[in-house]
JSON list of C-alpha atoms in Angstrom, two decimals:
[
{"chain": "A", "resi": 39, "resn": "MET", "atom": "CA", "xyz": [14.40, -25.51, 41.04]},
{"chain": "A", "resi": 40, "resn": "GLN", "atom": "CA", "xyz": [11.66, -26.53, 38.67]},
{"chain": "A", "resi": 41, "resn": "TYR", "atom": "CA", "xyz": [12.32, -28.78, 35.70]},
{"chain": "A", "resi": 42, "resn": "GLY", "atom": "CA", "xyz": [10.26, -29.43, 32.63]},
{"chain": "A", "resi": 43, "resn": "ASN", "atom": "CA", "xyz": [8.02, -27.05, 30.82]},
{"chain": "A", "resi": 44, "resn": "LYS", "atom": "CA", "xyz": [7.40, -23.72, 32.46]},
{"chain": "A", "resi": 45, "resn": "PRO", "atom": "CA", "xyz": [3.70, -23.33, 33.34]},
{"chain": "A", "resi": 46, "resn": "GLN", "atom": "CA", "xyz": [1.89, -20.70, 31.32]},
{"chain": "A", "resi": 47, "resn": "THR", "atom": "CA", "xyz": [0.44, -17.79, 33.19]},
{"chain": "A", "resi": 48, "resn": "ALA", "atom": "CA", "xyz": [-2.66, -15.87, 32.20]},
{"chain": "A", "resi": 49, "resn": "GLY", "atom": "CA", "xyz": [-0.47, -13.04, 30.90]},
{"chain": "A", "resi": 50, "resn": "SER", "atom": "CA", "xyz": [1.64, -15.34, 28.71]},
{"chain": "A", "resi": 51, "resn": "ILE", "atom": "CA", "xyz": [-1.47, -17.01, 27.30]},
{"chain": "A", "resi": 52, "resn": "GLY", "atom": "CA", "xyz": [-2.88, -13.58, 26.46]},
{"chain": "A", "resi": 53, "resn": "ARG", "atom": "CA", "xyz": [0.33, -12.59, 24.69]},
{"chain": "A", "resi": 54, "resn": "VAL", "atom": "CA", "xyz": [0.32, -15.81, 22.68]},
{"chain": "A", "resi": 55, "resn": "GLY", "atom": "CA", "xyz": [-3.29, -15.27, 21.66]},
{"chain": "A", "resi": 56, "resn": "ARG", "atom": "CA", "xyz": [-2.53, -11.70, 20.66]},
{"chain": "A", "resi": 57, "resn": "SER", "atom": "CA", "xyz": [0.50, -12.80, 18.59]},
{"chain": "A", "resi": 58, "resn": "LEU", "atom": "CA", "xyz": [-1.67, -15.34, 16.79]},
{"chain": "A", "resi": 59, "resn": "ARG", "atom": "CA", "xyz": [-4.36, -12.77, 16.01]},
{"chain": "A", "resi": 60, "resn": "THR", "atom": "CA", "xyz": [-1.91, -10.14, 14.73]},
{"chain": "A", "resi": 61, "resn": "PRO", "atom": "CA", "xyz": [-1.09, -11.84, 11.39]},
{"chain": "A", "resi": 62, "resn": "ARG", "atom": "CA", "xyz": [-4.80, -12.18, 10.69]},
{"chain": "A", "resi": 63, "resn": "ALA", "atom": "CA", "xyz": [-5.38, -8.50, 11.46]},
{"chain": "A", "resi": 64, "resn": "ALA", "atom": "CA", "xyz": [-2.43, -7.48, 9.26]},
{"chain": "A", "resi": 65, "resn": "GLY", "atom": "CA", "xyz": [-3.55, -9.84, 6.51]},
{"chain": "A", "resi": 66, "resn": "ALA", "atom": "CA", "xyz": [-7.17, -8.67, 6.52]},
{"chain": "A", "resi": 67, "resn": "ALA", "atom": "CA", "xyz": [-6.14, -5.00, 6.47]},
{"chain": "A", "resi": 68, "resn": "GLY", "atom": "CA", "xyz": [-3.57, -5.68, 3.74]},
{"chain": "A", "resi": 69, "resn": "ILE", "atom": "CA", "xyz": [-6.06, -7.48, 1.51]},
{"chain": "A", "resi": 70, "resn": "LEU", "atom": "CA", "xyz": [-8.60, -4.68, 1.83]},
{"chain": "A", "resi": 71, "resn": "PHE", "atom": "CA", "xyz": [-5.92, -2.04, 1.18]},
{"chain": "A", "resi": 72, "resn": "ALA", "atom": "CA", "xyz": [-4.63, -3.90, -1.88]},
{"chain": "A", "resi": 73, "resn": "LEU", "atom": "CA", "xyz": [-8.13, -4.09, -3.37]},
{"chain": "A", "resi": 74, "resn": "LEU", "atom": "CA", "xyz": [-8.85, -0.41, -2.70]},
{"chain": "A", "resi": 75, "resn": "LEU", "atom": "CA", "xyz": [-5.51, 0.85, -4.01]},
{"chain": "A", "resi": 76, "resn": "GLY", "atom": "CA", "xyz": [-5.66, -1.37, -7.08]},
{"chain": "A", "resi": 77, "resn": "ALA", "atom": "CA", "xyz": [-9.13, -0.07, -7.90]},
{"chain": "A", "resi": 78, "resn": "THR", "atom": "CA", "xyz": [-7.95, 3.50, -7.33]},
{"chain": "A", "resi": 79, "resn": "ILE", "atom": "CA", "xyz": [-5.01, 3.14, -9.72]},
{"chain": "A", "resi": 80, "resn": "VAL", "atom": "CA", "xyz": [-7.21, 1.61, -12.41]},
{"chain": "A", "resi": 81, "resn": "LEU", "atom": "CA", "xyz": [-9.86, 4.32, -12.00]},
{"chain": "A", "resi": 82, "resn": "LEU", "atom": "CA", "xyz": [-7.28, 7.11, -12.00]},
{"chain": "A", "resi": 83, "resn": "HIS", "atom": "CA", "xyz": [-5.61, 6.03, -15.22]},
{"chain": "A", "resi": 84, "resn": "SER", "atom": "CA", "xyz": [-8.94, 5.23, -16.86]},
{"chain": "A", "resi": 85, "resn": "ALA", "atom": "CA", "xyz": [-10.72, 8.42, -15.84]},
{"chain": "A", "resi": 86, "resn": "ILE", "atom": "CA", "xyz": [-7.94, 11.00, -16.31]},
{"chain": "A", "resi": 87, "resn": "PRO", "atom": "CA", "xyz": [-6.07, 10.63, -19.61]},
{"chain": "A", "resi": 88, "resn": "GLY", "atom": "CA", "xyz": [-2.31, 10.92, -19.40]},
{"chain": "A", "resi": 89, "resn": "GLY", "atom": "CA", "xyz": [-1.64, 12.84, -22.61]},
{"chain": "A", "resi": 90, "resn": "PRO", "atom": "CA", "xyz": [-2.31, 16.53, -23.30]},
{"chain": "A", "resi": 91, "resn": "SER", "atom": "CA", "xyz": [-3.98, 15.67, -26.61]},
{"chain": "A", "resi": 92, "resn": "HIS", "atom": "CA", "xyz": [-7.07, 14.45, -24.73]},
{"chain": "A", "resi": 93, "resn": "GLY", "atom": "CA", "xyz": [-7.83, 17.91, -23.36]},
{"chain": "A", "resi": 94, "resn": "THR", "atom": "CA", "xyz": [-10.97, 18.04, -21.20]},
{"chain": "A", "resi": 95, "resn": "ASP", "atom": "CA", "xyz": [-13.14, 15.95, -23.51]},
{"chain": "A", "resi": 96, "resn": "TRP", "atom": "CA", "xyz": [-13.31, 13.20, -20.87]},
{"chain": "A", "resi": 97, "resn": "LEU", "atom": "CA", "xyz": [-15.41, 15.50, -18.67]},
{"chain": "A", "resi": 98, "resn": "ARG", "atom": "CA", "xyz": [-18.28, 15.17, -21.13]},
{"chain": "A", "resi": 99, "resn": "ASP", "atom": "CA", "xyz": [-18.32, 11.43, -20.46]},
{"chain": "A", "resi": 100, "resn": "SER", "atom": "CA", "xyz": [-20.50, 10.69, -17.43]},
{"chain": "A", "resi": 101, "resn": "TRP", "atom": "CA", "xyz": [-18.65, 7.41, -16.76]},
{"chain": "A", "resi": 102, "resn": "SER", "atom": "CA", "xyz": [-15.31, 9.22, -16.51]},
{"chain": "A", "resi": 103, "resn": "ARG", "atom": "CA", "xyz": [-16.70, 11.74, -14.04]},
{"chain": "A", "resi": 104, "resn": "LYS", "atom": "CA", "xyz": [-18.26, 9.02, -11.89]},
{"chain": "A", "resi": 105, "resn": "ALA", "atom": "CA", "xyz": [-15.04, 7.00, -11.99]},
{"chain": "A", "resi": 106, "resn": "ALA", "atom": "CA", "xyz": [-13.01, 10.01, -10.86]},
{"chain": "A", "resi": 107, "resn": "ARG", "atom": "CA", "xyz": [-15.42, 10.71, -7.99]},
{"chain": "A", "resi": 108, "resn": "ALA", "atom": "CA", "xyz": [-15.28, 7.04, -6.96]},
{"chain": "A", "resi": 109, "resn": "GLU", "atom": "CA", "xyz": [-11.48, 7.19, -6.94]},
{"chain": "A", "resi": 110, "resn": "LEU", "atom": "CA", "xyz": [-11.57, 10.24, -4.69]},
{"chain": "A", "resi": 111, "resn": "ALA", "atom": "CA", "xyz": [-14.05, 8.61, -2.33]},
{"chain": "A", "resi": 112, "resn": "VAL", "atom": "CA", "xyz": [-11.99, 5.42, -1.98]},
{"chain": "A", "resi": 113, "resn": "LEU", "atom": "CA", "xyz": [-8.50, 6.93, -1.69]},
{"chain": "A", "resi": 114, "resn": "PRO", "atom": "CA", "xyz": [-8.73, 8.28, 1.90]},
{"chain": "A", "resi": 115, "resn": "PHE", "atom": "CA", "xyz": [-9.98, 4.92, 3.17]},
{"chain": "A", "resi": 116, "resn": "ALA", "atom": "CA", "xyz": [-7.06, 3.19, 1.46]},
{"chain": "A", "resi": 117, "resn": "GLY", "atom": "CA", "xyz": [-4.65, 5.44, 3.35]},
{"chain": "A", "resi": 118, "resn": "ILE", "atom": "CA", "xyz": [-6.36, 4.78, 6.69]},
{"chain": "A", "resi": 119, "resn": "ILE", "atom": "CA", "xyz": [-6.36, 1.01, 6.17]},
{"chain": "A", "resi": 120, "resn": "PHE", "atom": "CA", "xyz": [-2.70, 1.14, 5.17]},
{"chain": "A", "resi": 121, "resn": "LEU", "atom": "CA", "xyz": [-1.87, 2.71, 8.55]},
{"chain": "A", "resi": 122, "resn": "TRP", "atom": "CA", "xyz": [-3.75, -0.15, 10.22]},
{"chain": "A", "resi": 123, "resn": "PHE", "atom": "CA", "xyz": [-1.75, -2.62, 8.12]},
{"chain": "A", "resi": 124, "resn": "MET", "atom": "CA", "xyz": [1.52, -0.97, 9.21]},
{"chain": "A", "resi": 125, "resn": "GLY", "atom": "CA", "xyz": [0.56, -1.13, 12.87]},
{"chain": "A", "resi": 126, "resn": "ALA", "atom": "CA", "xyz": [-0.43, -4.79, 12.67]},
{"chain": "A", "resi": 127, "resn": "VAL", "atom": "CA", "xyz": [2.84, -5.70, 10.92]},
{"chain": "A", "resi": 128, "resn": "ARG", "atom": "CA", "xyz": [4.88, -3.88, 13.58]},
{"chain": "A", "resi": 129, "resn": "SER", "atom": "CA", "xyz": [2.95, -5.66, 16.32]},
{"chain": "A", "resi": 130, "resn": "HIS", "atom": "CA", "xyz": [3.71, -8.96, 14.62]},
{"chain": "A", "resi": 131, "resn": "ILE", "atom": "CA", "xyz": [7.45, -8.13, 14.50]},
{"chain": "A", "resi": 132, "resn": "GLY", "atom": "CA", "xyz": [7.42, -7.27, 18.20]},
{"chain": "A", "resi": 133, "resn": "GLU", "atom": "CA", "xyz": [10.57, -6.64, 20.22]},
{"chain": "A", "resi": 134, "resn": "ALA", "atom": "CA", "xyz": [12.83, -8.11, 17.53]},
{"chain": "A", "resi": 135, "resn": "GLU", "atom": "CA", "xyz": [12.35, -4.93, 15.50]},
{"chain": "A", "resi": 136, "resn": "ASP", "atom": "CA", "xyz": [15.61, -3.25, 14.46]},
{"chain": "A", "resi": 137, "resn": "LYS", "atom": "CA", "xyz": [15.71, 0.51, 15.05]},
{"chain": "A", "resi": 138, "resn": "PHE", "atom": "CA", "xyz": [17.26, 1.34, 11.67]},
{"chain": "A", "resi": 139, "resn": "PHE", "atom": "CA", "xyz": [14.79, -0.67, 9.61]},
{"chain": "A", "resi": 140, "resn": "ALA", "atom": "CA", "xyz": [11.94, 0.39, 11.90]},
{"chain": "A", "resi": 141, "resn": "THR", "atom": "CA", "xyz": [12.73, 4.04, 11.15]},
{"chain": "A", "resi": 142, "resn": "VAL", "atom": "CA", "xyz": [12.79, 3.43, 7.39]},
{"chain": "A", "resi": 143, "resn": "PHE", "atom": "CA", "xyz": [9.66, 1.27, 7.62]},
{"chain": "A", "resi": 144, "resn": "LEU", "atom": "CA", "xyz": [7.72, 3.95, 9.49]},
{"chain": "A", "resi": 145, "resn": "GLY", "atom": "CA", "xyz": [9.08, 6.87, 7.48]},
{"chain": "A", "resi": 146, "resn": "SER", "atom": "CA", "xyz": [8.39, 5.38, 4.06]},
{"chain": "A", "resi": 147, "resn": "GLY", "atom": "CA", "xyz": [4.96, 4.10, 5.12]},
{"chain": "A", "resi": 148, "resn": "LEU", "atom": "CA", "xyz": [3.85, 7.42, 6.57]},
{"chain": "A", "resi": 149, "resn": "LEU", "atom": "CA", "xyz": [5.15, 9.35, 3.56]},
{"chain": "A", "resi": 150, "resn": "PHE", "atom": "CA", "xyz": [3.31, 6.95, 1.27]},
{"chain": "A", "resi": 151, "resn": "ALA", "atom": "CA", "xyz": [0.07, 7.53, 3.17]},
{"chain": "A", "resi": 152, "resn": "ALA", "atom": "CA", "xyz": [0.65, 11.32, 3.11]},
{"chain": "A", "resi": 153, "resn": "THR", "atom": "CA", "xyz": [1.16, 11.33, -0.66]},
{"chain": "A", "resi": 154, "resn": "LEU", "atom": "CA", "xyz": [-2.06, 9.35, -1.07]},
{"chain": "A", "resi": 155, "resn": "PHE", "atom": "CA", "xyz": [-3.99, 12.10, 0.73]},
{"chain": "A", "resi": 156, "resn": "ALA", "atom": "CA", "xyz": [-2.16, 14.80, -1.26]},
{"chain": "A", "resi": 157, "resn": "LEU", "atom": "CA", "xyz": [-3.04, 12.94, -4.45]},
{"chain": "A", "resi": 158, "resn": "ALA", "atom": "CA", "xyz": [-6.71, 12.83, -3.43]},
{"chain": "A", "resi": 159, "resn": "SER", "atom": "CA", "xyz": [-6.67, 16.55, -2.67]},
{"chain": "A", "resi": 160, "resn": "GLY", "atom": "CA", "xyz": [-4.94, 17.51, -5.92]},
{"chain": "A", "resi": 161, "resn": "THR", "atom": "CA", "xyz": [-7.15, 15.29, -8.07]},
{"chain": "A", "resi": 162, "resn": "GLY", "atom": "CA", "xyz": [-10.28, 16.54, -6.33]},
{"chain": "A", "resi": 163, "resn": "SER", "atom": "CA", "xyz": [-9.31, 20.18, -6.90]},
{"chain": "A", "resi": 164, "resn": "LEU", "atom": "CA", "xyz": [-8.61, 19.46, -10.55]},
{"chain": "A", "resi": 165, "resn": "LEU", "atom": "CA", "xyz": [-11.95, 17.71, -11.02]},
{"chain": "A", "resi": 166, "resn": "ALA", "atom": "CA", "xyz": [-13.90, 20.44, -9.23]},
{"chain": "A", "resi": 167, "resn": "LEU", "atom": "CA", "xyz": [-12.24, 23.19, -11.27]},
{"chain": "A", "resi": 168, "resn": "ALA", "atom": "CA", "xyz": [-12.74, 21.34, -14.55]},
{"chain": "A", "resi": 169, "resn": "GLU", "atom": "CA", "xyz": [-16.43, 20.71, -13.86]},
{"chain": "A", "resi": 170, "resn": "TRP", "atom": "CA", "xyz": [-16.96, 24.27, -12.67]},
{"chain": "A", "resi": 171, "resn": "ARG", "atom": "CA", "xyz": [-15.25, 25.97, -15.61]},
{"chain": "A", "resi": 172, "resn": "GLY", "atom": "CA", "xyz": [-16.29, 23.42, -18.22]},
{"chain": "A", "resi": 173, "resn": "PRO", "atom": "CA", "xyz": [-15.16, 24.23, -21.77]},
{"chain": "A", "resi": 174, "resn": "ALA", "atom": "CA", "xyz": [-13.91, 27.60, -20.54]},
{"chain": "A", "resi": 175, "resn": "LEU", "atom": "CA", "xyz": [-11.16, 25.97, -18.48]},
{"chain": "A", "resi": 176, "resn": "ASP", "atom": "CA", "xyz": [-7.70, 27.17, -19.50]},
{"chain": "A", "resi": 177, "resn": "PRO", "atom": "CA", "xyz": [-5.90, 24.20, -21.12]},
{"chain": "A", "resi": 178, "resn": "HIS", "atom": "CA", "xyz": [-2.68, 25.18, -19.34]},
{"chain": "A", "resi": 179, "resn": "VAL", "atom": "CA", "xyz": [-4.39, 24.92, -15.96]},
{"chain": "A", "resi": 180, "resn": "TRP", "atom": "CA", "xyz": [-5.75, 21.52, -16.88]},
{"chain": "A", "resi": 181, "resn": "ASP", "atom": "CA", "xyz": [-2.35, 20.32, -18.10]},
{"chain": "A", "resi": 182, "resn": "PHE", "atom": "CA", "xyz": [-0.71, 21.49, -14.87]},
{"chain": "A", "resi": 183, "resn": "GLY", "atom": "CA", "xyz": [-3.29, 19.81, -12.65]},
{"chain": "A", "resi": 184, "resn": "ARG", "atom": "CA", "xyz": [-3.18, 16.54, -14.55]},
{"chain": "A", "resi": 185, "resn": "ALA", "atom": "CA", "xyz": [0.61, 16.48, -14.58]},
{"chain": "A", "resi": 186, "resn": "PHE", "atom": "CA", "xyz": [0.68, 17.26, -10.85]},
{"chain": "A", "resi": 187, "resn": "ALA", "atom": "CA", "xyz": [-1.68, 14.39, -9.99]},
{"chain": "A", "resi": 188, "resn": "LEU", "atom": "CA", "xyz": [0.02, 11.80, -12.17]},
{"chain": "A", "resi": 189, "resn": "ASP", "atom": "CA", "xyz": [3.55, 12.87, -11.19]},
{"chain": "A", "resi": 190, "resn": "LEU", "atom": "CA", "xyz": [2.63, 12.75, -7.50]},
{"chain": "A", "resi": 191, "resn": "LEU", "atom": "CA", "xyz": [1.36, 9.20, -7.95]},
{"chain": "A", "resi": 192, "resn": "SER", "atom": "CA", "xyz": [4.22, 7.95, -10.16]},
{"chain": "A", "resi": 193, "resn": "GLY", "atom": "CA", "xyz": [7.19, 9.95, -8.96]},
{"chain": "A", "resi": 194, "resn": "TYR", "atom": "CA", "xyz": [6.63, 10.15, -5.22]},
{"chain": "A", "resi": 195, "resn": "CYS", "atom": "CA", "xyz": [3.88, 7.85, -3.98]},
{"chain": "A", "resi": 196, "resn": "MET", "atom": "CA", "xyz": [5.17, 4.76, -5.80]},
{"chain": "A", "resi": 197, "resn": "ARG", "atom": "CA", "xyz": [8.79, 5.46, -4.87]},
{"chain": "A", "resi": 198, "resn": "MET", "atom": "CA", "xyz": [7.87, 5.63, -1.22]},
{"chain": "A", "resi": 199, "resn": "ALA", "atom": "CA", "xyz": [6.02, 2.37, -1.76]},
{"chain": "A", "resi": 200, "resn": "ALA", "atom": "CA", "xyz": [9.24, 0.94, -3.23]},
{"chain": "A", "resi": 201, "resn": "VAL", "atom": "CA", "xyz": [11.22, 1.88, -0.11]},
{"chain": "A", "resi": 202, "resn": "PHE", "atom": "CA", "xyz": [8.48, 0.40, 2.09]},
{"chain": "A", "resi": 203, "resn": "THR", "atom": "CA", "xyz": [8.46, -2.82, 0.06]},
{"chain": "A", "resi": 204, "resn": "ALA", "atom": "CA", "xyz": [12.24, -3.25, 0.19]},
{"chain": "A", "resi": 205, "resn": "CYS", "atom": "CA", "xyz": [12.38, -2.50, 3.93]},
{"chain": "A", "resi": 206, "resn": "THR", "atom": "CA", "xyz": [9.51, -4.85, 4.78]},
{"chain": "A", "resi": 207, "resn": "SER", "atom": "CA", "xyz": [11.03, -7.62, 2.67]},
{"chain": "A", "resi": 208, "resn": "THR", "atom": "CA", "xyz": [14.37, -7.23, 4.45]},
{"chain": "A", "resi": 209, "resn": "ILE", "atom": "CA", "xyz": [12.77, -7.31, 7.91]},
{"chain": "A", "resi": 210, "resn": "GLY", "atom": "CA", "xyz": [10.65, -10.32, 6.98]},
{"chain": "A", "resi": 211, "resn": "PHE", "atom": "CA", "xyz": [13.67, -12.23, 5.68]},
{"chain": "A", "resi": 212, "resn": "GLN", "atom": "CA", "xyz": [15.90, -11.45, 8.67]},
{"chain": "A", "resi": 213, "resn": "LEU", "atom": "CA", "xyz": [13.22, -12.58, 11.11]},
{"chain": "A", "resi": 214, "resn": "SER", "atom": "CA", "xyz": [12.23, -15.58, 8.95]},
{"chain": "A", "resi": 215, "resn": "ILE", "atom": "CA", "xyz": [8.70, -14.21, 8.54]},
{"chain": "A", "resi": 216, "resn": "PHE", "atom": "CA", "xyz": [8.92, -14.44, 4.74]},
{"chain": "A", "resi": 217, "resn": "PRO", "atom": "CA", "xyz": [10.49, -17.23, 2.66]},
{"chain": "A", "resi": 218, "resn": "ARG", "atom": "CA", "xyz": [13.49, -16.40, 0.51]},
{"chain": "A", "resi": 219, "resn": "TRP", "atom": "CA", "xyz": [11.55, -16.33, -2.77]},
{"chain": "A", "resi": 220, "resn": "MET", "atom": "CA", "xyz": [9.09, -13.83, -1.34]},
{"chain": "A", "resi": 221, "resn": "THR", "atom": "CA", "xyz": [11.95, -11.59, -0.24]},
{"chain": "A", "resi": 222, "resn": "TRP", "atom": "CA", "xyz": [13.45, -11.53, -3.73]},
{"chain": "A", "resi": 223, "resn": "LEU", "atom": "CA", "xyz": [10.02, -10.91, -5.20]},
{"chain": "A", "resi": 224, "resn": "GLY", "atom": "CA", "xyz": [9.71, -7.91, -2.86]},
{"chain": "A", "resi": 225, "resn": "TYR", "atom": "CA", "xyz": [13.06, -6.56, -4.06]},
{"chain": "A", "resi": 226, "resn": "LEU", "atom": "CA", "xyz": [11.96, -7.00, -7.68]},
{"chain": "A", "resi": 227, "resn": "THR", "atom": "CA", "xyz": [8.72, -5.15, -6.91]},
{"chain": "A", "resi": 228, "resn": "ALA", "atom": "CA", "xyz": [10.71, -2.32, -5.34]},
{"chain": "A", "resi": 229, "resn": "VAL", "atom": "CA", "xyz": [12.90, -2.00, -8.44]},
{"chain": "A", "resi": 230, "resn": "LEU", "atom": "CA", "xyz": [9.85, -1.91, -10.71]},
{"chain": "A", "resi": 231, "resn": "LEU", "atom": "CA", "xyz": [8.21, 0.76, -8.55]},
{"chain": "A", "resi": 232, "resn": "LEU", "atom": "CA", "xyz": [11.38, 2.86, -8.50]},
{"chain": "A", "resi": 233, "resn": "PHE", "atom": "CA", "xyz": [12.32, 2.81, -12.16]},
{"chain": "A", "resi": 234, "resn": "VAL", "atom": "CA", "xyz": [9.52, 1.35, -14.31]},
{"chain": "A", "resi": 235, "resn": "ALA", "atom": "CA", "xyz": [6.28, 2.55, -12.69]},
{"chain": "A", "resi": 236, "resn": "PRO", "atom": "CA", "xyz": [7.04, 6.27, -13.29]},
{"chain": "A", "resi": 237, "resn": "VAL", "atom": "CA", "xyz": [7.33, 5.51, -17.02]},
{"chain": "A", "resi": 238, "resn": "SER", "atom": "CA", "xyz": [4.56, 2.93, -17.42]},
{"chain": "A", "resi": 239, "resn": "GLY", "atom": "CA", "xyz": [1.70, 3.70, -15.07]},
{"chain": "A", "resi": 240, "resn": "TRP", "atom": "CA", "xyz": [0.15, 0.24, -15.06]},
{"chain": "A", "resi": 241, "resn": "PHE", "atom": "CA", "xyz": [3.24, -1.16, -13.29]},
{"chain": "A", "resi": 242, "resn": "GLN", "atom": "CA", "xyz": [1.98, 0.72, -10.24]},
{"chain": "A", "resi": 243, "resn": "LEU", "atom": "CA", "xyz": [-0.35, -2.23, -9.72]},
{"chain": "A", "resi": 244, "resn": "THR", "atom": "CA", "xyz": [2.64, -4.30, -8.63]},
{"chain": "A", "resi": 245, "resn": "PHE", "atom": "CA", "xyz": [2.51, -2.67, -5.18]},
{"chain": "A", "resi": 246, "resn": "PRO", "atom": "CA", "xyz": [-1.09, -3.65, -4.29]},
{"chain": "A", "resi": 247, "resn": "LEU", "atom": "CA", "xyz": [-0.42, -7.10, -5.75]},
{"chain": "A", "resi": 248, "resn": "TRP", "atom": "CA", "xyz": [2.65, -7.45, -3.50]},
{"chain": "A", "resi": 249, "resn": "VAL", "atom": "CA", "xyz": [0.67, -6.32, -0.45]},
{"chain": "A", "resi": 250, "resn": "LEU", "atom": "CA", "xyz": [-2.03, -8.86, -1.35]},
{"chain": "A", "resi": 251, "resn": "LEU", "atom": "CA", "xyz": [0.55, -11.66, -1.55]},
{"chain": "A", "resi": 252, "resn": "ILE", "atom": "CA", "xyz": [2.16, -10.68, 1.77]},
{"chain": "A", "resi": 253, "resn": "SER", "atom": "CA", "xyz": [-1.24, -10.46, 3.46]},
{"chain": "A", "resi": 254, "resn": "ILE", "atom": "CA", "xyz": [-2.31, -13.92, 2.30]},
{"chain": "A", "resi": 255, "resn": "HIS", "atom": "CA", "xyz": [1.02, -15.34, 3.46]},
{"chain": "A", "resi": 256, "resn": "MET", "atom": "CA", "xyz": [0.66, -13.77, 6.93]},
{"chain": "A", "resi": 257, "resn": "ILE", "atom": "CA", "xyz": [-2.86, -15.12, 7.33]},
{"chain": "A", "resi": 258, "resn": "ARG", "atom": "CA", "xyz": [-1.74, -18.62, 6.36]},
{"chain": "A", "resi": 259, "resn": "ALA", "atom": "CA", "xyz": [1.32, -18.43, 8.62]},
{"chain": "A", "resi": 260, "resn": "GLY", "atom": "CA", "xyz": [-0.83, -17.31, 11.53]},
{"chain": "A", "resi": 261, "resn": "GLY", "atom": "CA", "xyz": [-3.23, -20.18, 10.92]},
{"chain": "A", "resi": 262, "resn": "ARG", "atom": "CA", "xyz": [-0.39, -22.72, 10.89]},
{"chain": "A", "resi": 263, "resn": "ARG", "atom": "CA", "xyz": [1.04, -21.37, 14.15]},
{"chain": "A", "resi": 264, "resn": "LYS", "atom": "CA", "xyz": [-2.38, -21.50, 15.75]},
{"chain": "A", "resi": 265, "resn": "GLY", "atom": "CA", "xyz": [-2.85, -25.10, 14.67]},
{"chain": "A", "resi": 266, "resn": "THR", "atom": "CA", "xyz": [0.58, -26.06, 15.99]},
{"chain": "A", "resi": 267, "resn": "GLY", "atom": "CA", "xyz": [-0.13, -24.40, 19.32]},
{"chain": "A", "resi": 268, "resn": "ALA", "atom": "CA", "xyz": [-3.49, -26.12, 19.59]},
{"chain": "A", "resi": 269, "resn": "ASP", "atom": "CA", "xyz": [-1.94, -29.56, 19.05]},
{"chain": "A", "resi": 270, "resn": "SER", "atom": "CA", "xyz": [0.83, -29.08, 21.60]},
{"chain": "A", "resi": 271, "resn": "PRO", "atom": "CA", "xyz": [0.18, -30.34, 25.15]}
]
């Protein structure tokens, strides 16, 4: 029998290195996603007015049209980076992942990404039709398209984000990945996304801000673990 520390094999060293790199990959993807989604939400609410009294007057403003096109160009990349963020977080969790929470984590995350792409498609169709028809666009068509885009963002996309936030916070707390205060902050964010964001659109920014906070925490935690491993004999 051998006593003392078990010698590390090449495979174990590779797994340790991969586990140390995973938080940095998740953090980098999360920070980029948070910035892109936050910019998209701001551009969407700034470019497309939420009330029917605005009509299609915003289309005569070149800044509004450019902002809407920028939002459409950024949105697909935000969805792709979010999938990368999900994969990196799951890799960080590893074999300790619970099947129930893993199912909710994956389902809510994938539905969130799907609604992002549906939002981009609906908003793009609305913008193309409005620019093509111009002043001749039927106001009822415009009202339907605007309501569809904003309701998809507020009623479905953000509520899937709320489920994802609550599930991720629970997993992080159970596995001691997140501190207690960060878990409760995640639950508060989920409540705001479920009940407040559909009424007040600017509360939708709480989701990218939460992702940004989680990403910074994972990068710092990965750096601390790397430093501890480097100091150990």
